Short mmCIF file of C-alpha atoms and ligand atoms in Angstrom, two decimals:
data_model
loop_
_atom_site.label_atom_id
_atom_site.label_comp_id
_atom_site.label_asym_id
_atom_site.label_seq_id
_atom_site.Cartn_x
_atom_site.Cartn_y
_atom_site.Cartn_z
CA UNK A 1 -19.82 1.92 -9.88
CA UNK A 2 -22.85 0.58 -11.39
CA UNK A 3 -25.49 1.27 -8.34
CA UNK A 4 -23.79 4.66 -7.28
CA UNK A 5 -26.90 6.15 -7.20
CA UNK A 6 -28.30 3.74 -4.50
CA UNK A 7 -24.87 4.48 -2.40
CA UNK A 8 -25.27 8.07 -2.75
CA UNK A 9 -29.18 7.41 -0.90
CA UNK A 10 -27.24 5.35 1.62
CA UNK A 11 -24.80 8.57 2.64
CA UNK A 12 -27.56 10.54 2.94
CA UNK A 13 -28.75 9.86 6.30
CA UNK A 14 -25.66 9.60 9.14
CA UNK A 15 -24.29 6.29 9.62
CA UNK A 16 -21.72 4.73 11.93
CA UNK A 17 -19.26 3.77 9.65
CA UNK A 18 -15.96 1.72 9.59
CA UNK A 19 -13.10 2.30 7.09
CA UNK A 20 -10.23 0.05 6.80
CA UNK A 21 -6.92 -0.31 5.14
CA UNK A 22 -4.58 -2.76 4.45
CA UNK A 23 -2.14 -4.80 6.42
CA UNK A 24 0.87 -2.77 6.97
CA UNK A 25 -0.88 0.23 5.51
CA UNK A 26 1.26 2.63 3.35
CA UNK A 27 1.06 5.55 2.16
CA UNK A 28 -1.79 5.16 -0.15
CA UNK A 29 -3.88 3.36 2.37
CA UNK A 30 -3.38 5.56 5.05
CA UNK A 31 -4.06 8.82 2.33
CA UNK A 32 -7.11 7.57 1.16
CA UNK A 33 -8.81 5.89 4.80
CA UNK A 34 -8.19 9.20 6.12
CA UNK A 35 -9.33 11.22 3.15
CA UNK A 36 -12.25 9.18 3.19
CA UNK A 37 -13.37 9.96 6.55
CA UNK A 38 -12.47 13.24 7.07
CA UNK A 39 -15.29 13.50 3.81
CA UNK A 40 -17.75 11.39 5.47
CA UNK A 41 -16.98 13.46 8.71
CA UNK A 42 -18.36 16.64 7.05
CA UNK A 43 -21.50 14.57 5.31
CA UNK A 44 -22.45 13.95 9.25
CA UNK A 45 -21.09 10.49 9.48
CA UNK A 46 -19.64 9.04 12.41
CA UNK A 47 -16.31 7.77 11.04
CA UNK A 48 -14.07 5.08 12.85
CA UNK A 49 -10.58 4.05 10.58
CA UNK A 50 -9.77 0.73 11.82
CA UNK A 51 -5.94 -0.75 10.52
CA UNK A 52 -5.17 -4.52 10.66
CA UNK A 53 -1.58 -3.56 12.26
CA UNK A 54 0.77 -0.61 12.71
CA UNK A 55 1.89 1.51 10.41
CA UNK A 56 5.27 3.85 9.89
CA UNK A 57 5.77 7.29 12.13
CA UNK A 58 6.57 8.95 8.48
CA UNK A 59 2.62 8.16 8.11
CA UNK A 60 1.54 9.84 11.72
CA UNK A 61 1.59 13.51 10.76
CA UNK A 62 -1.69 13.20 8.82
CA UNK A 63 -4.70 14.62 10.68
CA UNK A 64 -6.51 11.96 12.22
CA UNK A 65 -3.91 9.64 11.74
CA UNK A 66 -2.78 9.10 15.57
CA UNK A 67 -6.88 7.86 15.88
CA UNK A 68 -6.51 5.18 13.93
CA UNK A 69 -7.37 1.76 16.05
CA UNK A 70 -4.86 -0.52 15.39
CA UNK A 71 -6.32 -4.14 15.57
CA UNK A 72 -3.37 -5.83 16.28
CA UNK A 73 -2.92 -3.93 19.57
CA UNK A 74 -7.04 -3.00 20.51
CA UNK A 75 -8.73 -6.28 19.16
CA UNK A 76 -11.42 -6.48 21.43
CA UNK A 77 -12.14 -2.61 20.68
CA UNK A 78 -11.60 -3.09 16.79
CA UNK A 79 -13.97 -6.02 16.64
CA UNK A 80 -16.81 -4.17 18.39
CA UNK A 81 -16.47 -1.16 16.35
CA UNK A 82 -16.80 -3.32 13.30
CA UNK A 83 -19.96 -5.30 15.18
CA UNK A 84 -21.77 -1.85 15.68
CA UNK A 85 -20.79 -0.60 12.09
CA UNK A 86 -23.70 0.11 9.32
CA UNK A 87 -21.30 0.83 6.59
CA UNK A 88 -17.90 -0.38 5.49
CA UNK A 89 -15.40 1.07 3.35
CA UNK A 90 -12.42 -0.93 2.39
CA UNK A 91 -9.71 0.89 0.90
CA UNK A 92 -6.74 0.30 -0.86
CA UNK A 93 -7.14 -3.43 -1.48
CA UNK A 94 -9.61 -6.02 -2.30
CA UNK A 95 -9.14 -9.44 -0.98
CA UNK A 96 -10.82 -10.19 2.68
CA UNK A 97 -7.45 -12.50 2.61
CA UNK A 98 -5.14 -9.31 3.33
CA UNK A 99 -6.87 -8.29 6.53
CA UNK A 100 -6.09 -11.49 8.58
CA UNK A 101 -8.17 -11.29 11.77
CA UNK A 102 -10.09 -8.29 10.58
CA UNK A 103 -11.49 -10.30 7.65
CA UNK A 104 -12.88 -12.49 9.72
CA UNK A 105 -14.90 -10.22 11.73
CA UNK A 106 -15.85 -8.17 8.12
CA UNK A 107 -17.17 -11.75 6.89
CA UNK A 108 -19.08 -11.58 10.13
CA UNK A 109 -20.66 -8.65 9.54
CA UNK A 110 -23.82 -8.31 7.60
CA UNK A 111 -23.91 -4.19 6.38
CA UNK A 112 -23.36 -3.11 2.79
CA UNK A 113 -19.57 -2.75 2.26
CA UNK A 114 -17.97 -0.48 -0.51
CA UNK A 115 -14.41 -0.96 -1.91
CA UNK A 116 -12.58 1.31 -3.80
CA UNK A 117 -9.43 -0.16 -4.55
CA UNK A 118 -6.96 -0.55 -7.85
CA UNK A 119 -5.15 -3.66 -7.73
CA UNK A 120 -5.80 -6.62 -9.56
CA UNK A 121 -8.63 -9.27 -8.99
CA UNK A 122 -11.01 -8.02 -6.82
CA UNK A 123 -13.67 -10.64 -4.38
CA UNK A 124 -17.42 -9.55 -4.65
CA UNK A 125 -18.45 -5.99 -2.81
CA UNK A 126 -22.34 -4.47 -2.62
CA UNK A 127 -20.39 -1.55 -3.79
CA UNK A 128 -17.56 -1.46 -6.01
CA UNK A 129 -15.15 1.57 -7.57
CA UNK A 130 -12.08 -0.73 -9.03
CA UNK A 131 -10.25 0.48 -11.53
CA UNK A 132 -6.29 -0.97 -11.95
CA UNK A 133 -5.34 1.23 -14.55
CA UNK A 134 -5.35 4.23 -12.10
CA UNK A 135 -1.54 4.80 -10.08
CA UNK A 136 -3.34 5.39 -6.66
CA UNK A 137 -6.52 4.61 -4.57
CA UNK A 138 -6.17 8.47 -3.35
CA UNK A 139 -6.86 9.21 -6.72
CA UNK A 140 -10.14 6.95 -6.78
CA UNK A 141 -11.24 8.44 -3.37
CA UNK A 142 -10.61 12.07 -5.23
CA UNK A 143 -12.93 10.78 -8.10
CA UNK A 144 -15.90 9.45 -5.91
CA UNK A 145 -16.40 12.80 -4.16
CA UNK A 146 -16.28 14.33 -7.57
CA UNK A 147 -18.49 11.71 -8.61
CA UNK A 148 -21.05 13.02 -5.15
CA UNK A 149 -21.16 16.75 -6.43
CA UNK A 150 -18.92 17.70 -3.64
CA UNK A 151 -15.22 18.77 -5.02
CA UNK A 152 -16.14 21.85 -2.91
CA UNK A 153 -15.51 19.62 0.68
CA UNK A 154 -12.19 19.00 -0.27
CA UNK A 155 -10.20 21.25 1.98
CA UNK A 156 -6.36 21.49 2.89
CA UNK A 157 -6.63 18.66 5.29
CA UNK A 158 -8.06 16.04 3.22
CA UNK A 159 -5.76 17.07 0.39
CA UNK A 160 -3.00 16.67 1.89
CA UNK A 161 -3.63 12.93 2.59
CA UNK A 162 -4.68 12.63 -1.03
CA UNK A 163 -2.15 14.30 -2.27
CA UNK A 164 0.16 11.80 0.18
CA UNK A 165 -1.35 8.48 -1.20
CA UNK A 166 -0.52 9.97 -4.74
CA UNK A 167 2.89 11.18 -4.36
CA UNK A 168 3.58 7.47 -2.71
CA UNK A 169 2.20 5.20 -5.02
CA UNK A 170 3.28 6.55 -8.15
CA UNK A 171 6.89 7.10 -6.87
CA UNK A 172 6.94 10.25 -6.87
CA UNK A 173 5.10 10.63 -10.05
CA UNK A 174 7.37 8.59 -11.98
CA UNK A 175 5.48 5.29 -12.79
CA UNK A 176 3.94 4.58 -15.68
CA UNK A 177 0.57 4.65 -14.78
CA UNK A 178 0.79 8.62 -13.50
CA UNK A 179 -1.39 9.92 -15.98
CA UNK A 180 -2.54 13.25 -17.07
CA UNK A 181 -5.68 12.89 -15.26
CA UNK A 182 -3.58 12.24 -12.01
CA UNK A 183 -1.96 15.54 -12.62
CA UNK A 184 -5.13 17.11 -12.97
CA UNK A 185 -6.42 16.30 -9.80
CA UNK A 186 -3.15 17.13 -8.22
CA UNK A 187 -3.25 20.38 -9.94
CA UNK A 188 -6.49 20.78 -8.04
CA UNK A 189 -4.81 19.74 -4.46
CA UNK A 190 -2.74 22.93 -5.10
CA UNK A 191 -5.88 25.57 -5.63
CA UNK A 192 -6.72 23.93 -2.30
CA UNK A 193 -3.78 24.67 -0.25
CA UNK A 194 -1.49 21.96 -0.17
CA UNK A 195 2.13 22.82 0.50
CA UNK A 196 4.25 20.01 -1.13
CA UNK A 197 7.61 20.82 0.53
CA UNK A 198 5.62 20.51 3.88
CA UNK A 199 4.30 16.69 2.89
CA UNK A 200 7.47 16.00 0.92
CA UNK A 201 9.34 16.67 3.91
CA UNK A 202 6.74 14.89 6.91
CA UNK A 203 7.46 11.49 4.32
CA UNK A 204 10.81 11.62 3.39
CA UNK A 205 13.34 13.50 5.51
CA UNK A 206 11.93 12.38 9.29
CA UNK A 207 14.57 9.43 9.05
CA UNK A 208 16.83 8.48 11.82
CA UNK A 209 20.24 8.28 11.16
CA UNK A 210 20.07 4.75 12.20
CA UNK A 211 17.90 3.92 9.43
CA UNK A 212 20.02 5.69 6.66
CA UNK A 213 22.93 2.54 8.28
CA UNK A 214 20.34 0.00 8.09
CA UNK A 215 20.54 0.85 4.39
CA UNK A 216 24.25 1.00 3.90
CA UNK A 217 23.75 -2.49 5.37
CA UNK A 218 21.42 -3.70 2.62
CA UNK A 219 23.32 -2.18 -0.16
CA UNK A 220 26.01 -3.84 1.33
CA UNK A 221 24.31 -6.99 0.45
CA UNK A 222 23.01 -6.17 -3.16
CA UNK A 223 23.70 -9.12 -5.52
CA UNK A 224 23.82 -7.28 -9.28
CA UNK A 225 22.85 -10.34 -11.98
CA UNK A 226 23.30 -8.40 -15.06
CA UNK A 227 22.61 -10.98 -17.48
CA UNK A 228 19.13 -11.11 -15.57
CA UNK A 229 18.93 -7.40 -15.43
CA UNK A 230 18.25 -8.17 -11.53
CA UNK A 231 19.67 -7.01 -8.28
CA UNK A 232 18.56 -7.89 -5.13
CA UNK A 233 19.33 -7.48 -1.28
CA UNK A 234 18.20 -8.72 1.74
CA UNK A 235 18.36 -8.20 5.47
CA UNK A 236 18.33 -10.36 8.26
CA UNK A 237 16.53 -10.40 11.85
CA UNK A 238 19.91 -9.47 13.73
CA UNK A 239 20.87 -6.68 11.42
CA UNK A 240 17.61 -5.15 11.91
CA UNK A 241 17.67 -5.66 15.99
CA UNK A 242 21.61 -4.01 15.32
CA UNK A 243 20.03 -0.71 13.93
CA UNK A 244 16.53 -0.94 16.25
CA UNK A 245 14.81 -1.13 12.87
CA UNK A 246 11.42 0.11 13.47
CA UNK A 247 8.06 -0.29 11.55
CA UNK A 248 8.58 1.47 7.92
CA UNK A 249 12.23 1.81 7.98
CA UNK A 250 12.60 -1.06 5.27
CA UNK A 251 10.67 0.74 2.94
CA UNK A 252 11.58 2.10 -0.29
CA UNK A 253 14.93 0.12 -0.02
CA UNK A 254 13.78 -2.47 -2.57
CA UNK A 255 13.98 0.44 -5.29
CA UNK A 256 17.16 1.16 -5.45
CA UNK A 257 17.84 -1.82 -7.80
CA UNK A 258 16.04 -0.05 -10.23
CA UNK A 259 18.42 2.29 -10.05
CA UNK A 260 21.41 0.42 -12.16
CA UNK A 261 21.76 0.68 -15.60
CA UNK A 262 19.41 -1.19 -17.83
CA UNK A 263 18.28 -3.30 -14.64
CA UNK A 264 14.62 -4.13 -15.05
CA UNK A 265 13.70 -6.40 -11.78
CA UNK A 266 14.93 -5.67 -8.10
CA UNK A 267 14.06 -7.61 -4.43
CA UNK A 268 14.21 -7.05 -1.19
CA UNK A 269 14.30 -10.41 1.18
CA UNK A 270 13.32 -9.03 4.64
CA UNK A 271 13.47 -11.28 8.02
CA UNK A 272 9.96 -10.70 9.89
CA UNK A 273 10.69 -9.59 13.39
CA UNK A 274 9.03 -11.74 15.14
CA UNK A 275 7.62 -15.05 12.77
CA UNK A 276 9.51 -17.40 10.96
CA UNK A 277 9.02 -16.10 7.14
CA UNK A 278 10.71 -13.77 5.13
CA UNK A 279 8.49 -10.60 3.82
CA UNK A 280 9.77 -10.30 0.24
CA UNK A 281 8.97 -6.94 -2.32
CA UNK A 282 9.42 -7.10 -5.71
CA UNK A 283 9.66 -4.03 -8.34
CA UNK A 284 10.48 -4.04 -11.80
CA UNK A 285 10.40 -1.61 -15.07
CA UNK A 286 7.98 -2.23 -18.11
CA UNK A 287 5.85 -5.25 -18.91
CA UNK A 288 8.03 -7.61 -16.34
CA UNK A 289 5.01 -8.28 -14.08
CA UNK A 290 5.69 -8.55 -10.61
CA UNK A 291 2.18 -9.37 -9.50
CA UNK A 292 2.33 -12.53 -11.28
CA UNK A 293 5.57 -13.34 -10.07
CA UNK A 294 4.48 -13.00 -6.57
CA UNK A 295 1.26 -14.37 -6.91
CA UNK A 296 2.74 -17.65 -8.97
CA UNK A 297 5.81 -18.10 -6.76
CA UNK A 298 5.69 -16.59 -3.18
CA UNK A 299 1.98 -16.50 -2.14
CA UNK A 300 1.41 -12.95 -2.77
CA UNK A 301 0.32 -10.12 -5.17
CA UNK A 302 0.12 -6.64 -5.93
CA UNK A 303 0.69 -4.50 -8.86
CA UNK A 304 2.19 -4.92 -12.44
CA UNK A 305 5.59 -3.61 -11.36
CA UNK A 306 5.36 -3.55 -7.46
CA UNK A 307 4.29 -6.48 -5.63
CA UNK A 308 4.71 -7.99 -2.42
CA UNK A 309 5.23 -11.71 -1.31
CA UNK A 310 6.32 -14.23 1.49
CA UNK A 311 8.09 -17.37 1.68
CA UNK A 312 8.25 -20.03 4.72
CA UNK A 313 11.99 -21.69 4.17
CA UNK A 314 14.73 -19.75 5.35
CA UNK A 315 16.93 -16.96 3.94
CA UNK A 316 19.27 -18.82 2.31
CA UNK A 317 16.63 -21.18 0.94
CA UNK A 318 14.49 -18.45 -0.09
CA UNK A 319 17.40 -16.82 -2.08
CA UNK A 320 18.10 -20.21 -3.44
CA UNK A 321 14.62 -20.43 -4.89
CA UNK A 322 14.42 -17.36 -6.29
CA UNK A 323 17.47 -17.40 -8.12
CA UNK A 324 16.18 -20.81 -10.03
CA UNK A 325 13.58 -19.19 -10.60
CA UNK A 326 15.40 -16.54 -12.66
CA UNK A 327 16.55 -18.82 -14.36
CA UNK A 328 12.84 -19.97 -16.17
CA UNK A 329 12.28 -15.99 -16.47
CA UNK A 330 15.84 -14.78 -18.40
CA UNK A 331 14.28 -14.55 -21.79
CA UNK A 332 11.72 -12.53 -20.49
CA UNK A 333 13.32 -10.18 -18.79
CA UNK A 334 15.83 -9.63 -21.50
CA UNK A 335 13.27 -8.58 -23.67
CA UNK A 336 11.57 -5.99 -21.26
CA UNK A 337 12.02 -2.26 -23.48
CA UNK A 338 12.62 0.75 -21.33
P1 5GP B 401 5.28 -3.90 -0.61
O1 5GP B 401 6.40 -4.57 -1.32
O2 5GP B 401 5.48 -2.43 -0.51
O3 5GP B 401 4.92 -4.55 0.69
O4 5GP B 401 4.00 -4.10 -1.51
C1 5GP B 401 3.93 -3.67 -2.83
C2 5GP B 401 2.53 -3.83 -3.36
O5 5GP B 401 2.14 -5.20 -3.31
C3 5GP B 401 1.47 -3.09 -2.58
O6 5GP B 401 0.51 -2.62 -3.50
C4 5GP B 401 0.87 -4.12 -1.70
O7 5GP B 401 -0.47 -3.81 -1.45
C5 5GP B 401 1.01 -5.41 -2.51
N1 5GP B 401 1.27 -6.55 -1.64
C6 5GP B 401 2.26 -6.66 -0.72
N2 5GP B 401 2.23 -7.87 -0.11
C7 5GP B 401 1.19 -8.55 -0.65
C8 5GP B 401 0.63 -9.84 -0.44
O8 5GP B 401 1.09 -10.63 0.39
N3 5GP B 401 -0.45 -10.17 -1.20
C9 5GP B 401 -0.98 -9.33 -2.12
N4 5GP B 401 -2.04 -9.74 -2.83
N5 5GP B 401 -0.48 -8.12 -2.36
C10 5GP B 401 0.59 -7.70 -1.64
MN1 MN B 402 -2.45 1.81 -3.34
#
């Protein structure tokens, strides 16, 4: 961040500020919004995390996390807490685009705004940390109170919900991007008190059984196209109402695809709720780049080898399209290395 030093003068006197995530906020988002202002809490700042929509109850066990306004349900409430903000932090993306609503009151709003975010792309902040090569804006929150001289206000708390943002983003440490330096800084987590089985557990084994049928369902429906090195699934409105699918339960589903022998590319075609589109999440393996496959084709974005995306025509259209598409991408998907 090129005018750090002018930030740093800004957090130096105690400041109403705002911090908000993404649209259906993961794990990352969540991690580093709290992280964030549980920081700024002990600098004397009067933090307030505001998230377009809901996010998952695997999320909720975070300290703080139950405070979170969520926009979608408290507008009036949201948009007056952004009106009487003097800072903003955006976190875990970059584009005012993601925020819906939200991003129309932040355009509103006049105060310097700082984003620390690592996907691809970014619009135009006062202040700006972006870095895409690193697996996890946790990490980047972890480096910018290095970066203030204050490593020693990380406590068990606020590593915790780094430490959360990591372990989610990078799969587990298993993507490419997990670096040594990510390992470092978890290594640090640990002299500060985090208890891994504890987190491992609050994320991963709170399911329902009703969600563990929801994804016999969608395995059920797994279409393997070998000589495209693809699988994907999908999962309609009714199934979902069938197995009182609730916010979060979808996720991580889309990975499994990854899981088959030299398969390189794997979807998951999800039936919003409530709307008339179908959420789509794309993953792949090596230089296959999902971001640009979202972005080109299906209106969205994300990462090299996670991405996320929409479509307006119906399932079976939507499967239709994307298998044509396959089609135009064969050659280079056969020639992804693992
Ligand atoms: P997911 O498939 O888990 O919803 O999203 C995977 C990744 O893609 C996340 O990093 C998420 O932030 C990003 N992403 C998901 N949906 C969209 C979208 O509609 N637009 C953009 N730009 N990124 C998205
Ligand atoms: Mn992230």
């Amino acid at each position: 961040m090129e005018n750090f030093q002018e930030l740093k003068q800004l957090l130096s006197q105690p400041k109403k500020i705002v911090l908000i995530p993404h649209r259906n906020p993961d794990g990352d988002a969540i991690g580093s919004t709290l992280a964030m202002s549980h920081y700024l809490a002990k600098l004397g700042h009067e933090c307030e995390i505001i998230a377009p929509n809901d996010f998952p109850k695997f999320l909720k066990w975070m300290e703080g996390a139950r405070k979170i306004g969520i926009a979608e349900y408290n507008p009036a409430k949201c948009r007056i807490q952004i009106e009487k903000a003097e800072l903003i932090f955006i976190l875990d993306f970059n584009n005012i685009s993601r925020i819906d609503e939200v991003g129309d009151w932040l355009q509103r709003s006049t105060v310097p705004k700082v984003m620390i975010d690592h996907h691809q792309d970014p619009d135009q902040f006062d202040y700006m940390y972006s870095d895409v090569n690193l697996p996890a804006t946790c990490q980047m929150v972890y480096n910018f109170i290095e970066a203030m001289g204050h490593l020693d206000l990380i406590d068990k708390t606020i590593a915790e919900c780094i430490y959360t943002g990591i372990m989610t983003d990078t799969g587990n440490f298993r993507f490419r991007n997990t670096s040594a330096s990510t390992h470092r800084v978890v290594a640090d987590l640990f002299d500060r008190g985090i208890e891994v089985d504890k987190i491992y557990n609050n994320v991963f084994d709170t399911q329902s059984p009703n969600r563990l049928k929801l994804l016999g369902l969608v395995l059920e429906s797994l279409q393997a196209m070998p000589e495209h090195r693809t699988a994907y699934m999908h999962l309609t409105r009714e199934e979902q109402l069938e197995f009182s699918s609730q916010k979060g339960d979808t996720e991580g589903f889309v990975n499994y695809g990854l899981g088959i022998n030299n398969f390189v590319f794997s979807v998951i075609f999800i039936e919003d709720q409530q709307h008339d589109f179908i959420k789509i999440s794309f993953r792949s393996k090596g230089n296959f780049d999902v971001n640009n496959f979202a972005r080109k084709h299906f209106n969205g974005g994300g990462h090299i080898n996670a991405a996320g995306g929409r479509s307006d025509l119906n399932m079976e259209e939507t499967i239709q399209k994307f298998r044509e598409l396959l089609d135009i991408y064969k050659e280079e998907l056969e020639e992804v290395t693992l």
